[in-house]
Structure formats: C-alpha cells, structure tokens
CSV table of C-alpha atoms in Angstrom, one decimal:
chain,number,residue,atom,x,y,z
U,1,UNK,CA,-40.8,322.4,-235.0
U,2,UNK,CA,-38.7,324.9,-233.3
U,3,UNK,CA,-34.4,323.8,-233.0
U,4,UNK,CA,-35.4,323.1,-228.8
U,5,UNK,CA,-38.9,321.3,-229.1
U,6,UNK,CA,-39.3,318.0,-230.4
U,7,UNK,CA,-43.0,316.2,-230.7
U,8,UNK,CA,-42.8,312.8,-232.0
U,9,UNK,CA,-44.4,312.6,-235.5
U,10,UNK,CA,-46.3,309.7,-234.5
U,11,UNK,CA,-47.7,311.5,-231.9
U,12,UNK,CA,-49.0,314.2,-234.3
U,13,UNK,CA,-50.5,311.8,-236.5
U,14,UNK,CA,-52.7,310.8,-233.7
U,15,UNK,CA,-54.0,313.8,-232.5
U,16,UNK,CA,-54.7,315.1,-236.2
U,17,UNK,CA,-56.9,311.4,-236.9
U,18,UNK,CA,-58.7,312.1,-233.3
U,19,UNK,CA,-59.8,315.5,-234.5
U,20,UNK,CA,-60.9,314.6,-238.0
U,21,UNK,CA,-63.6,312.3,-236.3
U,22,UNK,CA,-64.9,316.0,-235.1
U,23,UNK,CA,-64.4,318.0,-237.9
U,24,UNK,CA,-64.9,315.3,-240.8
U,25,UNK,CA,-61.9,317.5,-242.6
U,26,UNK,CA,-58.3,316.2,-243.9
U,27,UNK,CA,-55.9,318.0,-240.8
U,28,UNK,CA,-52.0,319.0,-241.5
U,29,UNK,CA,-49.1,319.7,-239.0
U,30,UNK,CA,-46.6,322.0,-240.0
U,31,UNK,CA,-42.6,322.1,-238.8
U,32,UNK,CA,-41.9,326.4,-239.1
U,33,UNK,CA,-40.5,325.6,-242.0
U,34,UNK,CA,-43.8,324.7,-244.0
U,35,UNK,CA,-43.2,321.1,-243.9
U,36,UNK,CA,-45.4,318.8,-243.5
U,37,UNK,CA,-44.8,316.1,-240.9
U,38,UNK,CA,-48.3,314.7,-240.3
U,39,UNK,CA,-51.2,314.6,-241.9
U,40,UNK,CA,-54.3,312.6,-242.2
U,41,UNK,CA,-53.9,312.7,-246.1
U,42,UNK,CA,-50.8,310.5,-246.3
U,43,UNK,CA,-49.8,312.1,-250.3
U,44,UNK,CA,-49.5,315.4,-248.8
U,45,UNK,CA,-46.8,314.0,-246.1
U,46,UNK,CA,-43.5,315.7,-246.2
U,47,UNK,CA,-44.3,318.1,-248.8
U,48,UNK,CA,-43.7,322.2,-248.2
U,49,UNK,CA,-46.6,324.4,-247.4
U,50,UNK,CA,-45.8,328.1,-248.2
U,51,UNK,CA,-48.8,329.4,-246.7
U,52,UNK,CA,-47.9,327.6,-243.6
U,53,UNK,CA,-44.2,328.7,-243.7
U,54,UNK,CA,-46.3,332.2,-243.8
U,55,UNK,CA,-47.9,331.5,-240.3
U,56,UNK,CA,-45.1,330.5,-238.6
U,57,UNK,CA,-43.3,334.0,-239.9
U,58,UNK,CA,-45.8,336.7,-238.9
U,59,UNK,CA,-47.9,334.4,-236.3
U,60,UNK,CA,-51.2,335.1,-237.6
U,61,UNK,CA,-54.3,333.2,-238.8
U,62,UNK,CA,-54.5,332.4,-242.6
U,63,UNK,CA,-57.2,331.5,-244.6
U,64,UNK,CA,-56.5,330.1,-248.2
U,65,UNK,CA,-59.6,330.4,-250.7
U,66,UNK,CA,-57.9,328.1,-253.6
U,67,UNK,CA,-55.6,325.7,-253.9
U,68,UNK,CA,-53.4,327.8,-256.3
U,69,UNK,CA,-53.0,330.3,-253.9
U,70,UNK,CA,-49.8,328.9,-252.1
U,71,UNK,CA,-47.8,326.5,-253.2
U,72,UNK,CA,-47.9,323.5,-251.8
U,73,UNK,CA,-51.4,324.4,-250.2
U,74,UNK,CA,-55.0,323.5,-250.3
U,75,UNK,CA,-58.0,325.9,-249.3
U,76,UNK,CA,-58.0,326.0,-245.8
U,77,UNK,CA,-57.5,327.8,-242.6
U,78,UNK,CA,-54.2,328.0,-241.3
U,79,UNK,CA,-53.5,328.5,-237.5
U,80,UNK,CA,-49.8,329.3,-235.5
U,81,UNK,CA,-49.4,326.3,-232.7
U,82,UNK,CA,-48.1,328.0,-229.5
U,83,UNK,CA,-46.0,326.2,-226.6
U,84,UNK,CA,-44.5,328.0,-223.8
U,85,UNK,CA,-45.2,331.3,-225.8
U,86,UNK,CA,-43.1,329.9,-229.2
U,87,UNK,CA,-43.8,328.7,-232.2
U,88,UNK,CA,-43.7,324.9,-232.8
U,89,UNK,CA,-45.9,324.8,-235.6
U,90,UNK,CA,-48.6,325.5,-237.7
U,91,UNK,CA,-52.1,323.4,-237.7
U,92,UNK,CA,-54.4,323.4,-240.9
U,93,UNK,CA,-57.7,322.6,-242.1
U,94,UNK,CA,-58.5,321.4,-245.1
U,95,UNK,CA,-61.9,322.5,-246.9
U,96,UNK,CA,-64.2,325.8,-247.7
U,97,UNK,CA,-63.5,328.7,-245.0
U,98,UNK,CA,-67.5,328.6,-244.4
U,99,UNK,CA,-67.3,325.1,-243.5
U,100,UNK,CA,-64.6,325.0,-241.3
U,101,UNK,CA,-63.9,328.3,-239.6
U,102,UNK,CA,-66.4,327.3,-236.9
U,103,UNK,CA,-63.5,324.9,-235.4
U,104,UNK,CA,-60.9,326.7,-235.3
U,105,UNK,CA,-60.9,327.8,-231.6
U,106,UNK,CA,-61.6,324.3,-230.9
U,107,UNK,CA,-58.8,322.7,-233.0
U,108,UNK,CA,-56.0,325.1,-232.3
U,109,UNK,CA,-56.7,325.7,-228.6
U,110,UNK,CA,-57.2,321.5,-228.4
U,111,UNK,CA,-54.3,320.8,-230.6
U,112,UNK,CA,-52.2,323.4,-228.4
U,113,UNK,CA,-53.4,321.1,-225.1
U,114,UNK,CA,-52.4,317.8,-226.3
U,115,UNK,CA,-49.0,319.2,-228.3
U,116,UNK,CA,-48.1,320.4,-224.4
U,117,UNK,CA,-49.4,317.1,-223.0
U,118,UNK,CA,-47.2,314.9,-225.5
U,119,UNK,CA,-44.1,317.6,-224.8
U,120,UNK,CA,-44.2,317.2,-221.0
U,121,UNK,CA,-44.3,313.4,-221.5
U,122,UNK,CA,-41.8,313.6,-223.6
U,123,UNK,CA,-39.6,315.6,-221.3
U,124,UNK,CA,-40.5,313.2,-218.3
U,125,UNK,CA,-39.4,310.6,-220.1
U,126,UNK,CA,-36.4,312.3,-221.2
U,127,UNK,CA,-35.3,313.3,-217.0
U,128,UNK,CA,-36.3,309.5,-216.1
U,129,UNK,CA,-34.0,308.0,-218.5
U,130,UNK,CA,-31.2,310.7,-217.9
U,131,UNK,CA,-31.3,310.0,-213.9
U,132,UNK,CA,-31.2,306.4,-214.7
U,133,UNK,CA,-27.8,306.6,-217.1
U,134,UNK,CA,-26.6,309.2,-214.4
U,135,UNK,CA,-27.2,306.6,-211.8
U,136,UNK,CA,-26.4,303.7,-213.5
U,137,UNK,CA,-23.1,304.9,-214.6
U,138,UNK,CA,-22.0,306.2,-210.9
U,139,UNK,CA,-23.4,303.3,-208.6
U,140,UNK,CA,-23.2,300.5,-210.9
U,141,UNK,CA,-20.5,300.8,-213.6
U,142,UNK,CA,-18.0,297.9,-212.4
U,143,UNK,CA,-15.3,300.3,-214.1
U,144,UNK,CA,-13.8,302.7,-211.6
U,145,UNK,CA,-14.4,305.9,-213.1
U,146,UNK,CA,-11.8,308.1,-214.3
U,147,UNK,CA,-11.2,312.3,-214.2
U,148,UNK,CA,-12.0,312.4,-217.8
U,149,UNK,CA,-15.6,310.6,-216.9
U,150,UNK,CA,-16.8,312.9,-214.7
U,151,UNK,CA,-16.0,316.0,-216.8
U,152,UNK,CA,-18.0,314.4,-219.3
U,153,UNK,CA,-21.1,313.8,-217.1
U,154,UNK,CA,-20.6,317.1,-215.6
U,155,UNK,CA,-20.7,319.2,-219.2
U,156,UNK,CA,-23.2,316.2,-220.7
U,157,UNK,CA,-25.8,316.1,-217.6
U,158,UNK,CA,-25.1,319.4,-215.4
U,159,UNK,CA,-23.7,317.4,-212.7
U,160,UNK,CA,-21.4,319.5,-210.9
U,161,UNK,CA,-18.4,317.3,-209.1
U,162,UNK,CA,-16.5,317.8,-205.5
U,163,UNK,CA,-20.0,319.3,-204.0
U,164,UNK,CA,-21.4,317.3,-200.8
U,165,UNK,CA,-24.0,314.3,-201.6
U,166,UNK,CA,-25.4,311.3,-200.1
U,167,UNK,CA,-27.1,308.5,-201.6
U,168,UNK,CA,-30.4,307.7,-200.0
U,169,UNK,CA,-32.0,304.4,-200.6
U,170,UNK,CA,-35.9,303.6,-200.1
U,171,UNK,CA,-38.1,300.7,-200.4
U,172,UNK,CA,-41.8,299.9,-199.5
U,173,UNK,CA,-41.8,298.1,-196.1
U,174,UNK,CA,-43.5,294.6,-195.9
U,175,UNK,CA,-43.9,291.2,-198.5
U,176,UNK,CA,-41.5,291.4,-201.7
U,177,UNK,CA,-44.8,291.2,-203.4
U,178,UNK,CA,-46.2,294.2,-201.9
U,179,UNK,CA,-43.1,295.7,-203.9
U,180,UNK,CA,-43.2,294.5,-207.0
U,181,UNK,CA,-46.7,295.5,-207.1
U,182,UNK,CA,-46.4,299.2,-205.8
U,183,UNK,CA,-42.8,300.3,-207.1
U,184,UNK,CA,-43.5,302.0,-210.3
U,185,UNK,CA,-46.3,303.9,-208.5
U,186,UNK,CA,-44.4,305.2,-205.5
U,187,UNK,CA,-41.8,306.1,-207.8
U,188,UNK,CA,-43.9,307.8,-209.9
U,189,UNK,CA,-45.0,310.2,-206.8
U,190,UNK,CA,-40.8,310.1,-205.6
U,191,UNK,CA,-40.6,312.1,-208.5
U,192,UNK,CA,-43.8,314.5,-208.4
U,193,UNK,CA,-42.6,315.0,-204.8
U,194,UNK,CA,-38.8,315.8,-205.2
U,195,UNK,CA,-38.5,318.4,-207.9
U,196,UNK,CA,-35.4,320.4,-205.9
U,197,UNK,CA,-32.6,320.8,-208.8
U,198,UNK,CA,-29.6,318.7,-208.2
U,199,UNK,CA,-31.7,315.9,-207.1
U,200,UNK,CA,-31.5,312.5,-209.2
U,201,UNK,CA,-34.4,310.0,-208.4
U,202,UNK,CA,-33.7,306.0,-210.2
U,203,UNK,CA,-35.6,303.3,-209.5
U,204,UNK,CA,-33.4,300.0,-209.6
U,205,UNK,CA,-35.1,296.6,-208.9
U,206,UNK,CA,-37.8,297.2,-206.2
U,207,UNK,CA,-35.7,300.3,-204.4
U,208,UNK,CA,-35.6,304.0,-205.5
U,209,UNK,CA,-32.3,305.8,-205.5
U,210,UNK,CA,-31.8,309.7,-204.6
U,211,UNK,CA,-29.0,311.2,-205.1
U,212,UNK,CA,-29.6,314.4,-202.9
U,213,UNK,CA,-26.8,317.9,-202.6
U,214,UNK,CA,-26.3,319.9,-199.8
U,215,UNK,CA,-28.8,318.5,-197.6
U,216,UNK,CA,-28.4,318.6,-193.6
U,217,UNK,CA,-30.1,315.5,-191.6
U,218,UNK,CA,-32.7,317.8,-190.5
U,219,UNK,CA,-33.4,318.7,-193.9
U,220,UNK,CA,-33.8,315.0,-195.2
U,221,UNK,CA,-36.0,314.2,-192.5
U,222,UNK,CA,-38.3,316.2,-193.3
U,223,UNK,CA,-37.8,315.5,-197.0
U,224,UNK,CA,-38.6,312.1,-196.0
U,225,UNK,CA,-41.8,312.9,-194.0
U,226,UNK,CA,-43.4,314.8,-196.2
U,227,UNK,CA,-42.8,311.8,-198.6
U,228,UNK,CA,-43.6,309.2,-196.4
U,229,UNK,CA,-47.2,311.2,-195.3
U,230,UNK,CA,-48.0,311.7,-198.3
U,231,UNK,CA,-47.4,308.3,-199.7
U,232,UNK,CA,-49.4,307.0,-197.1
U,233,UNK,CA,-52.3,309.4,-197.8
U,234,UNK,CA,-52.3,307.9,-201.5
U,235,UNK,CA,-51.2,304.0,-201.4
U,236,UNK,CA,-51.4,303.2,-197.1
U,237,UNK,CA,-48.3,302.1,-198.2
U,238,UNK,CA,-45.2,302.4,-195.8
U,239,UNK,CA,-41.7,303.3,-196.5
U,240,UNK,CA,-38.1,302.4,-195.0
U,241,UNK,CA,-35.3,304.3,-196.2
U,242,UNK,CA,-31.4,303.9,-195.9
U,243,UNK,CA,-29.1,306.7,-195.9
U,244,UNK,CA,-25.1,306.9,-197.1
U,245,UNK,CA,-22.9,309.3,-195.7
U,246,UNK,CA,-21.3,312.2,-197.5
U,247,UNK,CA,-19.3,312.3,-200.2
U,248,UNK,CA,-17.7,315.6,-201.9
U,249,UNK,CA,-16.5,313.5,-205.3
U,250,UNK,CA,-18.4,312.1,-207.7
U,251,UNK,CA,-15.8,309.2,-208.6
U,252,UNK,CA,-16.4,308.0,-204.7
U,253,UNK,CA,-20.5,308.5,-204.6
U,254,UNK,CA,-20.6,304.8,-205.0
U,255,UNK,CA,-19.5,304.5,-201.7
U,256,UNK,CA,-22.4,305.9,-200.1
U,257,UNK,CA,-24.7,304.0,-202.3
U,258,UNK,CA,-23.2,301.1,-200.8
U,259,UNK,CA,-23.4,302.6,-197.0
U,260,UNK,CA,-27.1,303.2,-197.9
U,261,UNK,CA,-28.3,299.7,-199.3
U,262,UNK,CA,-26.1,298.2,-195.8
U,263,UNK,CA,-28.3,300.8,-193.7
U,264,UNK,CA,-32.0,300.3,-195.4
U,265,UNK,CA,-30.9,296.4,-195.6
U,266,UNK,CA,-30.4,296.5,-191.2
U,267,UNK,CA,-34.1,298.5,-191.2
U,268,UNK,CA,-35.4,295.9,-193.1
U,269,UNK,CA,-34.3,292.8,-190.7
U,270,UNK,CA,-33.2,294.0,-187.8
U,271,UNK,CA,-34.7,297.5,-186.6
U,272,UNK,CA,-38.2,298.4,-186.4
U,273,UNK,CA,-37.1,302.3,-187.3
U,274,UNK,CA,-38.2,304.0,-190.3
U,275,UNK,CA,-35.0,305.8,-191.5
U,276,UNK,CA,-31.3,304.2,-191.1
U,277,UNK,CA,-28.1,306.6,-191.5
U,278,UNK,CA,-25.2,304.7,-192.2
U,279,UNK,CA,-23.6,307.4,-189.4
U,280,UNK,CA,-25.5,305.9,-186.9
U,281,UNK,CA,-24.5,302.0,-187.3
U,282,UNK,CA,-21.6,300.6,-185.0
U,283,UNK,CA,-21.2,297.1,-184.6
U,284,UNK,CA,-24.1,297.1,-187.2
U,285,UNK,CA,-21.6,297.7,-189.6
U,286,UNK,CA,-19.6,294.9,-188.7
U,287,UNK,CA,-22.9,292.6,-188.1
U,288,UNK,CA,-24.3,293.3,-191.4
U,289,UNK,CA,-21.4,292.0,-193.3
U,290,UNK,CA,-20.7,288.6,-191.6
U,291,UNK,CA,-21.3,285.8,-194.3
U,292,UNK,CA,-24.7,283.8,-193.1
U,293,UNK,CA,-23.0,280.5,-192.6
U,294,UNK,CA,-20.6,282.5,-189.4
U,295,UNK,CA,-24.0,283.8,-188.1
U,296,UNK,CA,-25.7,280.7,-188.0
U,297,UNK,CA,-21.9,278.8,-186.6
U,298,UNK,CA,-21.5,281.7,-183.6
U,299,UNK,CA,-25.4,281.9,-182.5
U,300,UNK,CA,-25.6,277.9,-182.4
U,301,UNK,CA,-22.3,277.8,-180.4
U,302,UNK,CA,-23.7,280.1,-177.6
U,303,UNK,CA,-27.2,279.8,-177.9
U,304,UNK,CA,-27.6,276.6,-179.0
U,305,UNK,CA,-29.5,275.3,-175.7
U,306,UNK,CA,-32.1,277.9,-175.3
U,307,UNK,CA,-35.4,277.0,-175.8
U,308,UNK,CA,-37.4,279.4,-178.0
U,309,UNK,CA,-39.5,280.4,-175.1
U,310,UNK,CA,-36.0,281.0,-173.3
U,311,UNK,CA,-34.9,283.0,-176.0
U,312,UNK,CA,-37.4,285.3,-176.2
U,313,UNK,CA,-37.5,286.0,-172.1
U,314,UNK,CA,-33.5,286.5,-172.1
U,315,UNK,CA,-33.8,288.9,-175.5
U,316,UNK,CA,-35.7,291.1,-173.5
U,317,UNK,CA,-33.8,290.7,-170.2
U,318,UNK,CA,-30.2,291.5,-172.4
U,319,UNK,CA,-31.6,294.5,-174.4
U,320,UNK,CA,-32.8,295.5,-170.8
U,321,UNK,CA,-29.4,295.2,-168.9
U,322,UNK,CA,-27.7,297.2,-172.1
U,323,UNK,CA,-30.6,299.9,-171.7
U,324,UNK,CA,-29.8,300.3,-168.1
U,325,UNK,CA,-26.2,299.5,-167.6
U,326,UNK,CA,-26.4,296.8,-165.7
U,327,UNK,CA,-29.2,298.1,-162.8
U,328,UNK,CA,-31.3,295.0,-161.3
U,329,UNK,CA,-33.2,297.5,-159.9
U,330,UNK,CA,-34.4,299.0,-162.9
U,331,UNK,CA,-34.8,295.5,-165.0
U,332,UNK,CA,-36.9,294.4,-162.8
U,333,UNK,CA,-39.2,297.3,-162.3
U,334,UNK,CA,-39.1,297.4,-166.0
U,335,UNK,CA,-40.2,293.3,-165.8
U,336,UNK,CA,-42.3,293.6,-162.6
U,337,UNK,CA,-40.8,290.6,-161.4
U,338,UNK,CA,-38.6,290.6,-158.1
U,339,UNK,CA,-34.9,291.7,-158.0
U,340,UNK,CA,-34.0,287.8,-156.6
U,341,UNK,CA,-36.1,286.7,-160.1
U,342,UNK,CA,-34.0,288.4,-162.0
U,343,UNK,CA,-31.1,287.2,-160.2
U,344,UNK,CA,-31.9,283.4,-160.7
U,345,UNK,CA,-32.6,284.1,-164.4
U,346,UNK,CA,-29.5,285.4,-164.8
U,347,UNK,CA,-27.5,282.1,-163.2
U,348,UNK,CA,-30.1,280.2,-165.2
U,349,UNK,CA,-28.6,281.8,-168.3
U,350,UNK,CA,-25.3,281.1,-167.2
U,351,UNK,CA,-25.5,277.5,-166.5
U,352,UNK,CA,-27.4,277.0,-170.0
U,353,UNK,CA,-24.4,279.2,-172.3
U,354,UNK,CA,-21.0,279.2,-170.0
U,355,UNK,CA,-21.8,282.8,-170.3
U,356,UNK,CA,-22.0,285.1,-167.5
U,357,UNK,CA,-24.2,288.6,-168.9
U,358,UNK,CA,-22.9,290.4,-165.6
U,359,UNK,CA,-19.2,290.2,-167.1
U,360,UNK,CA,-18.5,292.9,-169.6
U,361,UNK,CA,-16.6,290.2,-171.7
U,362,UNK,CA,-19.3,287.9,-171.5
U,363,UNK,CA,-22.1,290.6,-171.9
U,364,UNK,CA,-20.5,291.4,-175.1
U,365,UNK,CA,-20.6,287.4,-176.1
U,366,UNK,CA,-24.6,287.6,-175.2
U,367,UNK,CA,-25.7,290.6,-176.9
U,368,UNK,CA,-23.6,289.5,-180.2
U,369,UNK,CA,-25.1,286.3,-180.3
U,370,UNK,CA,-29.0,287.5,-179.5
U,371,UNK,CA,-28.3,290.7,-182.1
U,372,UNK,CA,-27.3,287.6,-184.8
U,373,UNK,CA,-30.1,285.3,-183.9
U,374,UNK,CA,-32.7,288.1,-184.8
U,375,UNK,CA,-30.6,289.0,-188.1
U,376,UNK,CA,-30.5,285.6,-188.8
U,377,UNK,CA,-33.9,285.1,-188.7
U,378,UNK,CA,-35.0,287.7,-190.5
U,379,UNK,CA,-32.5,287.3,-192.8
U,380,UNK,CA,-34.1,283.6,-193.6
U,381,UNK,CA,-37.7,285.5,-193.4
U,382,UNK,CA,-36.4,287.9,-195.7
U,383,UNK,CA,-34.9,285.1,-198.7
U,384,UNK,CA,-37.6,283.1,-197.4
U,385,UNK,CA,-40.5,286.1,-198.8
U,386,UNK,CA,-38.2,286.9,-201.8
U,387,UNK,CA,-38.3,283.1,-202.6
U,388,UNK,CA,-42.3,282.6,-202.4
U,389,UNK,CA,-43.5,285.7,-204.1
C-alpha cells in the first residue's frame, strides 16, 4: 500500500473471495512492494511477488506465461490498482493469459470501486472517531485542561486555539423513544450536511454536538434550516437545537457546551421555539438552574389554590399583561371579553394568591411562579417520557 493509504487486509480478502466466484481463478493483492497481503490461496500469503513489485514501478499491465518467470510469481495477469491517481497496489490473476485476460477490465476497474469504497469508509470512520476524542476530551474531560493539552490537540488534530467558537447542541423534538430510534440516522446526515472545515460534529447520548468557527447568528441559522428542511424531507423528523455563546479559547469551550445543553434543555420544556441561544435567556438562566424540589416549594406557595382550569385562564391573562405592559384595553380585545371582566379576574386572582399582578412587585411574584409551574411540568413530562421508554 502506499506510506498515506491504508486498506484493511481483511477487507481485501473479501473482495478477492467475491470475485473468484466470477472468475473461478485464485486472486492476489499486492502492497508496492510485491508483497502479498491477501489472497484467496492462503500458502501464497505474505510472500514477495517480483513481477508485482514490477507493476507498481512502471504502472503497466503484466502478463506472466510461467511460473519461473518471476520469483515469487505464478502465470498470470498482473494489473496496477489506482486510488486518487496513486498507486496502492497491484491485483493479479492466477491462470493461462487466454483464460483470463477477458476479466481484466472487469476485475481491476471493480477492484479499483470497492478499494475506494472500503478507503472512504475507512476515512469516515477515522473523522467520526477523531471528532468524538476531540469532543470528548474538551466538553467532558473532568480534568481542567492545561496549555500543554491544547498544543497537543492543536499539532495532533489541526485544531487551532484562541479563534471564536460556539458549541451548538441538537436533538430530535418529541418522545425519548423517537430518539433513540432516529439518532444514529440524523447524525449520519449532521455529517453529510456539515462538511465546512473547522467544524466537529459528535453524537453523545441522544444529542449531536457541533463545534462550529467563525460563524455569525445569521450564518447558523441558516446552517440550521438547511438542516432542519432537509431532515424533514428525509425522516419528518423535527429538530430543536441549543446554542452556547462564544468562546476564543479552547481550554473554556466547555463553557459554551454547558450554555448550550441549558438553552436546548429550556426549548425542550419550556418554549415552543425551534433554536435557543444562550444570549437570549434572562431569567431563564436563573429558572433553569433552580433544584426541582424549590420549583415545586415556590409555585405551591403562590399558586397552590388555583384550580387547573384557573391556571390555565390566568396563564394566558399574565403572559398577556407582560405582552402589553399592563393595557386592559388591549388584554381584553386580545380576550374579547369586557374591560370590567378583566378587571374582576384580576381581584379574583388576588383574593385566591395575596398577589396583586397590577403591582410590579407582585407581577414579578406571578409571572415567576406561572413560568415554574410550566417548567415544572414539563420537567415531570420530560423524566416522566425518559422513564417509560
């Protein structure tokens, strides 16, 4: 093979036994150097073929009429195996010229097809499992990293540091079975779709991680619909994704990670939206990092008495009066109910919480407390999904 290609030997063997059932001839693979490293006559394995070491050299055709002709060789015809324009090998067929020349079109020209097939495997396997170390030892080495890291990950994967990235995070929307199901094929079209250079694409769990550089928001938006139509074109599957903020270091691209998961993990229960950046979030911040058993304490302390049907009328009416700043008029156009209506719904709530939504204090109270009773229940939706499937 040549010093930059590898082919597994396994590999080799198979394609060599596949095409004997067509020729009904012993087949031999060749490294440039003559030696043999498949075969489908196992006592010629690993032995040196000067005839093919003779291929490989001047890149021609050779047809052998003895088996004292070369050493090492058996009559045959000898053919130079071609990827990208090089060299990797030499293929040969064992048996009178007569007899077998009318295959070798076939065999060289099919062995040259699945050679490049097994190669570009190969090197897909080889980028999947170099994102996935490159992710794994950013995001999710426990370690903090050090200088002398991330020189090594710059000279050992081409990872330039102190260059603006972001971490974006993505998952399919709906039932955790829906993702267990469909992850390994949305990644596998992630990675069809994103082929700019710099960009690393990991799956982890159910979620798919891209590290992208040098992208504006207008940029990943439209990175992200062109992967979101065209996922839906091929699975009707839908997507939410969550997305870090910058970071210029490598040693602090953790960070964003982190930012990102918060962001897609808000999409997920609270938001109906699509895309999540981190640079949007406010009190979400703060919301999405209160432990459960707060939540559940705060929304039963000031919403404890509301009836579910109660609930939902006063979500609306809240989300209304924060839309609007406040403007019965405009609530209740929005409600089509009467400005008096409104009015009495508004003392309602206040006799049934202590809480009065036309003071900015206790406004504030309100809309914390409805924001936390939706989280909390999707939250408990979410665990509740995770748990049955």
């Amino acid at each position: 093979m040549s010093n930059n290609i590898y082919i597994s030997e396994k590999y080799l063997e198979n394609i060599l036994y596949d095409m004997k059932e067509i020729v009904e001839q012993d087949l031999i693979f060749m490294n440039p150097k003559g030696e043999i490293i498949a075969c489908t006559d196992p006592d010629r394995l690993g032995t040196v073929h000067y005839g093919g070491k003779k291929v490989a050299k001047t890149g021609k055709d050779l047809v052998i009429y003895s088996d004292t002709e070369f050493k090492g060789a058996k009559k045959g015809i000898n053919m130079p195996v071609r990827l990208n324009n090089t060299i990797i090998g030499v293929i040969g067929i064992t048996g009178n010229s007569n007899e077998v020349e009318k295959y070798v079109k076939i065999i060289k020209r099919l062995t040259e097809i699945l050679v490049k097939e097994g190669y570009n495997k190969d090197l897909e396997k080889n980028e999947i499992e170099k994102d996935r170390i490159i992710m794994d030892s950013l995001l999710f080495n426990d370690m903090e990293l050090e200088e002398s890291h991330v020189i090594k990950y710059e000279n050992l994967f081409n990872i330039r540091d102190n260059i603006p990235r972001r971490i974006i995070v993505a998952t399919i929307a709906g039932h955790e079975k829906k993702r267990i199901l469909n992850k390994d094929k949305v990644y596998r079209l992630f990675r069809m779709l994103l082929k700019r250079e710099q960009t690393v694409i990991s799956l982890s769990g159910n979620n798919i991680i891209i590290m992208v550089e040098n992208m504006s928001n207008n940029e990943i938006n439209q990175m992200i619909d062109n992967i979101k139509t065209e996922v839906r074109r091929q699975t009707n599957l839908h997507l939410k994704f969550g997305i870090g903020d910058v970071q210029t270091e490598l040693v602090h691209l953790k960070k964003s990670y982190m930012k990102a998961s918060d962001a897609l993990k808000w999409s997920i229960l609270v938001t109906k939206k699509e895309v999540t950046y981190y640079d949007d979030m406010d009190i979400e911040i703060l919301l999405n990092n209160i432990p459960i058993r707060y939540i559940y304490e705060y929304i039963s302390k000031i919403l404890g008495d509301l009836e579910p049907s109660e609930y939902r009328e006063y979500t609306k009416i809240i989300e209304l009066y924060e839309k609007y700043n406040g403007s019965i008029k405009k609530i209740s156009e929005e409600l089509f109910i009467h400005k008096n209506t409104l009015q009495y719904k508004i003392n309602k709530l206040f006799k049934i919480t202590g809480y009065d939504m036309r003071k900015l204090h206790d406004f504030t109270v309100l809309r914390t407390a409805f924001i936390l009773k939706k989280f909390y229940k999707m939250n408990n939706d979410y665990i509740l999904h995770r748990t049955e499937n």
